[in-house]
Structures are given as structure tokens and as C-alpha cells.
Short mmCIF file of C-alpha atoms in Angstrom, two decimals:
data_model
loop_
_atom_site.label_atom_id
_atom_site.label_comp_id
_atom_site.label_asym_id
_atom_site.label_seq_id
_atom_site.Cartn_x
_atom_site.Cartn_y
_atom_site.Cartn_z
CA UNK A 1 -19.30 -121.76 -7.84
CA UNK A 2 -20.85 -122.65 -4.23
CA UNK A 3 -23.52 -124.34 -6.25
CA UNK A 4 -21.41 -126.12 -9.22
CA UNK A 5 -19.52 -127.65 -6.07
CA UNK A 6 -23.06 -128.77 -3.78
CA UNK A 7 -23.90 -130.47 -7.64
CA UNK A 8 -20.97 -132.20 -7.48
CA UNK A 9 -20.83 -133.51 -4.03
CA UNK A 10 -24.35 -134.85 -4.74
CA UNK A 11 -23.39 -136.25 -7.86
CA UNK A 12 -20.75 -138.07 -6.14
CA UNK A 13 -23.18 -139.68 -3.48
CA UNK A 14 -25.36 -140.77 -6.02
CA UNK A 15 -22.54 -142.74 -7.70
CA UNK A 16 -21.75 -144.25 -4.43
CA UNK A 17 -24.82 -145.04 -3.94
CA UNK A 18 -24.98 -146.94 -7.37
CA UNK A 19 -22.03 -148.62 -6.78
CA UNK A 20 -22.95 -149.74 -3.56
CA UNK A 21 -19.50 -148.08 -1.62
CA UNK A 22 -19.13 -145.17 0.90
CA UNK A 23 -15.53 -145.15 0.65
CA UNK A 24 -15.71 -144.27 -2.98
CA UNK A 25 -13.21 -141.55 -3.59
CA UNK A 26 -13.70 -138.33 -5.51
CA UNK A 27 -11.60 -138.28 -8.49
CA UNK A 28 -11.51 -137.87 -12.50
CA UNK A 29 -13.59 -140.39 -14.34
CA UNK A 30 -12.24 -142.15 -17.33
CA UNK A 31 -15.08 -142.56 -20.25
CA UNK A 32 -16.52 -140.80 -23.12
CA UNK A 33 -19.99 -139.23 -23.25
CA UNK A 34 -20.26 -139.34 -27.02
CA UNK A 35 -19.71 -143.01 -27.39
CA UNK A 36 -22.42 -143.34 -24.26
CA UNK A 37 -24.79 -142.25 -27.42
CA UNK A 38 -27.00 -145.37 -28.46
CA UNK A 39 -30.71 -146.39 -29.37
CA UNK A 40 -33.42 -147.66 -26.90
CA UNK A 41 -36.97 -148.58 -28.11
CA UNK A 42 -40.08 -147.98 -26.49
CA UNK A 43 -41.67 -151.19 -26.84
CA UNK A 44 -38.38 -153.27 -25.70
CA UNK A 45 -37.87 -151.11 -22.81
CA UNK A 46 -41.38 -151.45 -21.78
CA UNK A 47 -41.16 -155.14 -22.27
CA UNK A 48 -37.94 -155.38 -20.22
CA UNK A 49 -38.96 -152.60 -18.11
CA UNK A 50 -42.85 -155.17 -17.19
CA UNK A 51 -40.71 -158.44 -17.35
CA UNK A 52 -37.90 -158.03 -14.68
CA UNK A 53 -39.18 -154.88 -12.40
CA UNK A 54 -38.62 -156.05 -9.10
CA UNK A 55 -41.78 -154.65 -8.00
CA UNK A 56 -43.60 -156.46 -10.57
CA UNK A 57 -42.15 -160.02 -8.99
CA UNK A 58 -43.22 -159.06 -5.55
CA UNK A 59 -46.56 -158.25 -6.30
CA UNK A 60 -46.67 -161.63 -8.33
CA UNK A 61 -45.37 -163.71 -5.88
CA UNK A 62 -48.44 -162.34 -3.97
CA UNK A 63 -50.58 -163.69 -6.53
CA UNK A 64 -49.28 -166.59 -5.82
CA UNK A 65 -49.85 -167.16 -2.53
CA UNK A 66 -53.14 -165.77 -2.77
CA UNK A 67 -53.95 -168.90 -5.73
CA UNK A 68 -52.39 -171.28 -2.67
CA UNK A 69 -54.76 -170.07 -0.62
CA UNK A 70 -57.60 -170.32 -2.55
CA UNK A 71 -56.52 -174.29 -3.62
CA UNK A 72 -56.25 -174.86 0.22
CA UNK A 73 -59.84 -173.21 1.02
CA UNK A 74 -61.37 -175.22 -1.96
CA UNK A 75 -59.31 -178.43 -0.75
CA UNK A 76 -61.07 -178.02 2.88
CA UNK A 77 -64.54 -177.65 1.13
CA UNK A 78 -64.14 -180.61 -0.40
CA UNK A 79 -65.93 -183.45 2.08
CA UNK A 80 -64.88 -187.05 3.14
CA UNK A 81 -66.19 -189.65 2.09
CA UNK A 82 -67.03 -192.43 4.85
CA UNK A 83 -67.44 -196.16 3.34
CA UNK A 84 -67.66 -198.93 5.79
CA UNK A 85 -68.83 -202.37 4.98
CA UNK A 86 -70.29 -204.61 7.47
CA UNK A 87 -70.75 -208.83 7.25
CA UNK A 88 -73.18 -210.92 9.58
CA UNK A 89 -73.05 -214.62 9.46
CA UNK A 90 -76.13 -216.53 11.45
CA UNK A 91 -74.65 -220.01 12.49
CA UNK A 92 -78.14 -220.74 13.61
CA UNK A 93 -79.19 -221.28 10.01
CA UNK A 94 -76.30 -220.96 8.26
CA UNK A 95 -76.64 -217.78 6.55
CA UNK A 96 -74.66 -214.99 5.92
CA UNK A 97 -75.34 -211.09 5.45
CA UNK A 98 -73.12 -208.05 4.32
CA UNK A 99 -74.45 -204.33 4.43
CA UNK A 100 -72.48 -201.28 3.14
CA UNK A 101 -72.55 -197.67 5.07
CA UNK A 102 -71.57 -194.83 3.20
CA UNK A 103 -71.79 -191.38 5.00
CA UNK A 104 -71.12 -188.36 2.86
CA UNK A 105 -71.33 -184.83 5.06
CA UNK A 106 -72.44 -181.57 4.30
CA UNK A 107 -70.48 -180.42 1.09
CA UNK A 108 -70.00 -177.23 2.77
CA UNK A 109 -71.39 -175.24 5.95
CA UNK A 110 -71.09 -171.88 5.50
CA UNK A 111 -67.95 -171.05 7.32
CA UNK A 112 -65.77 -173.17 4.96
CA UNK A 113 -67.77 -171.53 2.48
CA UNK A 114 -66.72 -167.94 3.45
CA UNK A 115 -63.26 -168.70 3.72
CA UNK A 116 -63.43 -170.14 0.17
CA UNK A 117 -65.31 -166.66 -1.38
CA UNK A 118 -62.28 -164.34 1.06
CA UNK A 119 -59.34 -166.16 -0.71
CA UNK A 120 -61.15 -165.79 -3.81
CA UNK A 121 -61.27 -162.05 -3.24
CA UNK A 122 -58.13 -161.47 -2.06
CA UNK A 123 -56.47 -163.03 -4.83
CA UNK A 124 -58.77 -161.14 -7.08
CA UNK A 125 -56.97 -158.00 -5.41
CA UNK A 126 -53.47 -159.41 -5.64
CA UNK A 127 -54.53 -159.30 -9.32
CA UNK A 128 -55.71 -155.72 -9.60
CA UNK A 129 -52.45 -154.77 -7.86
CA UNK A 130 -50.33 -156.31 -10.24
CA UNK A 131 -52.38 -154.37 -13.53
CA UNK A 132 -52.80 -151.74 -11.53
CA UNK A 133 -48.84 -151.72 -11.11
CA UNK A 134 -47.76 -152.34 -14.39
CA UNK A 135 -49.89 -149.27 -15.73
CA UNK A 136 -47.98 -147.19 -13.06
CA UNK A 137 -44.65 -148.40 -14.44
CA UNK A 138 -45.55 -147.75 -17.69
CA UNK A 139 -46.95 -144.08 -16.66
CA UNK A 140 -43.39 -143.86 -15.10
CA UNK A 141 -41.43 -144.76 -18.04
CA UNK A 142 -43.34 -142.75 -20.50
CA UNK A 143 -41.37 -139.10 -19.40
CA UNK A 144 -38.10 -141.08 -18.79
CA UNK A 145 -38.45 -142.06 -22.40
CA UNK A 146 -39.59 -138.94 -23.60
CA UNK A 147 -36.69 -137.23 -21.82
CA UNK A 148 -33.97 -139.55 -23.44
CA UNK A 149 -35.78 -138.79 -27.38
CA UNK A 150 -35.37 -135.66 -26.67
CA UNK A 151 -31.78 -135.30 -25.47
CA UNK A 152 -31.42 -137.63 -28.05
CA UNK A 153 -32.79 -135.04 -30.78
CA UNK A 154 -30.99 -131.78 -29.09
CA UNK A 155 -27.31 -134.22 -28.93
CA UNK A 156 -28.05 -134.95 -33.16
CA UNK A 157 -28.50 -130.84 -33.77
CA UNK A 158 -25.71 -130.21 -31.58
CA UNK A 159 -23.36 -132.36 -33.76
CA UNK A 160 -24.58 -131.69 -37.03
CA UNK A 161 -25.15 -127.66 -36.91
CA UNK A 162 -24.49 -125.68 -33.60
CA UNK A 163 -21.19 -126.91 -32.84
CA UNK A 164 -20.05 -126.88 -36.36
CA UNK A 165 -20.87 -123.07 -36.55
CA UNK A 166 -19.71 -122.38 -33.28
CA UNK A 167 -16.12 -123.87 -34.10
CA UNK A 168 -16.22 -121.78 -38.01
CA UNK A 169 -17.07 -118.81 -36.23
CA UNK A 170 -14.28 -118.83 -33.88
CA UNK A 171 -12.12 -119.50 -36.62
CA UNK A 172 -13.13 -117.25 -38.76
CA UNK A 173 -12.70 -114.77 -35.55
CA UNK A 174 -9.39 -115.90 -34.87
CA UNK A 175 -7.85 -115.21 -37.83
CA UNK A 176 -10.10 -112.00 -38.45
CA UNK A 177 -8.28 -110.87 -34.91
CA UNK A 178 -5.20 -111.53 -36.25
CA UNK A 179 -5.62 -109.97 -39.40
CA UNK A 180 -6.64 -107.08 -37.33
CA UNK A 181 -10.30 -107.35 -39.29
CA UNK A 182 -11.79 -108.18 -35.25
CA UNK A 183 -11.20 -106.49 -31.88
CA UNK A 184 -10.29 -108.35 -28.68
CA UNK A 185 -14.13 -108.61 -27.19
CA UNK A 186 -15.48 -110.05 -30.76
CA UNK A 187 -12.43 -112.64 -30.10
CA UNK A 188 -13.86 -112.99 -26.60
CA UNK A 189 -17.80 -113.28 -27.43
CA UNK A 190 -16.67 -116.03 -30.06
CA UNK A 191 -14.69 -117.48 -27.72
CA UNK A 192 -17.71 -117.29 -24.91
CA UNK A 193 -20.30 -118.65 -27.57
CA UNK A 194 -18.14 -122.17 -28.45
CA UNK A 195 -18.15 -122.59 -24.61
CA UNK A 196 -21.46 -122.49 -24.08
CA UNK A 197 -22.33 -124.35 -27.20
CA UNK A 198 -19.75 -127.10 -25.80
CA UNK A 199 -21.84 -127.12 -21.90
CA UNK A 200 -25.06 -127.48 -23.66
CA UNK A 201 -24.01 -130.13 -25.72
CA UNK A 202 -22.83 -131.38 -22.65
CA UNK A 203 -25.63 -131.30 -20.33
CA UNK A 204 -27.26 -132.61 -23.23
CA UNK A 205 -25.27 -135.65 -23.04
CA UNK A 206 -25.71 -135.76 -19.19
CA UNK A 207 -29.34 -135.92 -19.75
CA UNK A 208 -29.22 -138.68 -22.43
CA UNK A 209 -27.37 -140.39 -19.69
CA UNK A 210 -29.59 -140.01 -16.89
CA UNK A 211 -32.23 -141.42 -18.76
CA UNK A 212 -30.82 -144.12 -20.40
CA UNK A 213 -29.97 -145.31 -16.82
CA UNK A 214 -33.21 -144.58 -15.38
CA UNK A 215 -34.26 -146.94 -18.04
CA UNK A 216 -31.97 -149.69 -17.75
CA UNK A 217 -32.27 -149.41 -14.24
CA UNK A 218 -36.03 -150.06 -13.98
CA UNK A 219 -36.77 -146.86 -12.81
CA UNK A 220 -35.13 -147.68 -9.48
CA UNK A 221 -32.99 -144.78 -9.73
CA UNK A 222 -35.14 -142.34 -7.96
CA UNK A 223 -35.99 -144.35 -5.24
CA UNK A 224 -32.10 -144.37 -4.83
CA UNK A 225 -32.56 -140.53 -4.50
CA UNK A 226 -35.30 -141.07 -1.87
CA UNK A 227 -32.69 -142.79 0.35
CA UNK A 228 -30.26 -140.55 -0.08
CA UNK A 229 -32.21 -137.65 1.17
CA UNK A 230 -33.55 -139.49 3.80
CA UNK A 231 -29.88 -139.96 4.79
CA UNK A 232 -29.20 -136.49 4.99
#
């Protein structure tokens, strides 16, 4: 019971969390698990999951600025171009003569040159980090996914057999008890059976849940559950 209650209490701070609210209040929720029952795709979730991660867009917005860099450093490599023209006129016999200077520097001396090849590596990193990432998410996803299949499965043979022949079999015990054909504790262990058949298919449906949010969350959910320890 102690624990059923320390579930719940967390339970409840993780919805607050969600939501965003410390003042959410304890109370009954108003929804049905069965209808929460749908179907997600690997390849779409991993597409949506690689598209709009938040931690995707940061590490791209690094690439980014490591490009801007590297278009800067190139820009500064780039020398200037001096052109200046220059006319002489002799009165003395009426001539006249025009030269043209044009000083180009040293392309590139090898500081400008190092700063060019370290923003070229360091956007070559912000690179890595980014496939690097994305493999990572998708390692991530992979026993989310396999975790909502799986409820998934267990919800389908829940429905279609278990619960169906735990709800025949306390029938069947019922009226066996009242036809005096079954004692009191058969009544009982039928009874006890459709329960638990009912909290698997449950928890089953909790799971499904979980995951599907994990999912549609972007896998931000646990880190959710990092802060919320940390609160503690």
C-alpha cells in the first residue's frame, strides 16, 4: 500500500511537471486508456523524432556558426588589391606621361592561414556532433519503440483471449456457485483471476502510454525525470 501510494505521488509530479504547474491538484482524471490505443511507425517517428529534436537544432545552429566562421577566415585571406594611377605632364616640351601602380600583397601569411584551417576544423567537428547525435537519438528511440510494439502486442492478446476467458470463467463460476456446482473460494479465485487479468491489461495500457509519449515527446521525457530527482 505504502508503495502503490509513493507511485502515485511520483506519478503526480511527473504530470506537473509535464504540464508545467506546481499547484496542480491531485484528483480523478477523466479519459479512457483504450481509446489512447493507436499506431506509430518506425520510420515516421524517426523522421519526426531527427527533424524537430531540440537537440538536433542546437547542435545545427552550431554548424552554423562554425560555416560563418570559416566564410569570415576565408574573407580575411582574401588580399587587397592596391591600383593607383599616376600622370606627369612636362611643360618644358610639352609632353605628357601616365604610369599605373598596382600592389597585390601576400595572398596569405601563415597566421591568416591557420585561422582559416581551425575554423575549418571546428566546423568539421560541429559536423561529427550533429551525426554523431542523430545516431544517439536513434539508439534512444529504438527500445522506446520496441517497448510501445510490445505493449502494443500484449494490449491485442489481452482483448482478444485473456480477458474474454477471464470474464466466461467467472461466469461460468458464478452461476456454478449458485447452482451450488462451486464453493465460495472457487467463486473467490475466479473472482481474483479477472482482477488481475484486468491490472495487467492495465499496466499494459500504462506502458503503451508511456511510450507513445516518450515518442511524441522526443525523448525529452526522461530528462524531465532527471530534474525531478534532482529536485528532491
Amino acid at each position: 500500500m505504502q508503495q502503490a501510494q509513493s507511485e502515485h505521488t511520483a506519478a503526480w509530479q511527473v504530470l506537473a511537471a509535464v504540464v508545467g504547474s506546481k499547484e496542480i491538484i491531485d484528483q480523478s482524471l477523466v479519459g479512457d486508456l483504450d481509446n489512447a490505443v493507436d499506431q506509430i511507425v518506425w520510420e515516421s517517428s524517426l523522421e519526426h523524432l531527427l527533424a524537430s529534436s531540440p537537440e538536433i537544432a542546437s547542435r545545427q545552429a552550431d554548424v552554423k556558426q562554425a560555416k560563418e566562421a570559416v566564410r569570415r577566415a576565408q574573407a580575411e585571406s582574401v588580399p587587397d588589391i592596391n591600383i593607383q594611377a599616376i600622370l606627369q605632364h612636362d611643360n618644358s616640351i610639352g609632353t605628357a606621361n601616365g604610369n599605373l601602380m598596382v600592389s597585390i600583397p601576400i595572398p596569405m601569411n601563415n597566421k591568416t592561414r591557420a585561422r582559416v584551417r581551425e575554423a575549418e576544423h571546428k566546423l568539421i567537428a560541429a559536423q561529427q556532433l550533429v551525426s554523431s547525435l542523430r545516431l544517439q537519438l536513434q539508439q534512444r528511440l529504438a527500445p522506446v519503440f520496441q517497448a510501445y510494439t510490445s505493449s502494443q502486442q500484449q494490449i491485442t492478446t489481452y482483448r482478444e483471449s485473456i480477458l474474454v476467458d477471464a470474464q466466461e470463467s467467472l461466469d461460468l463460476t458464478k452461476l456454478g456457485y449458485e447452482g451450488g456446482e462451486f464453493s465460495y473460494l472457487e467463486l473467490l479465485t475466479a473472482q481474483r483471476t479477472y482482477s488481475q487479468a484486468n491490472l495487467d491489461y492495465l499496466a499494459a495500457l500504462l506502458k503503451l502510454s508511456v511510450a507513445r509519449a516518450k515518442i511524441n515527446g522526443l525523448l525529452l521525457t526522461d530528462s524531465l525525470q532527471v530534474q525531478l530527482e534532482e529536485g528532491h
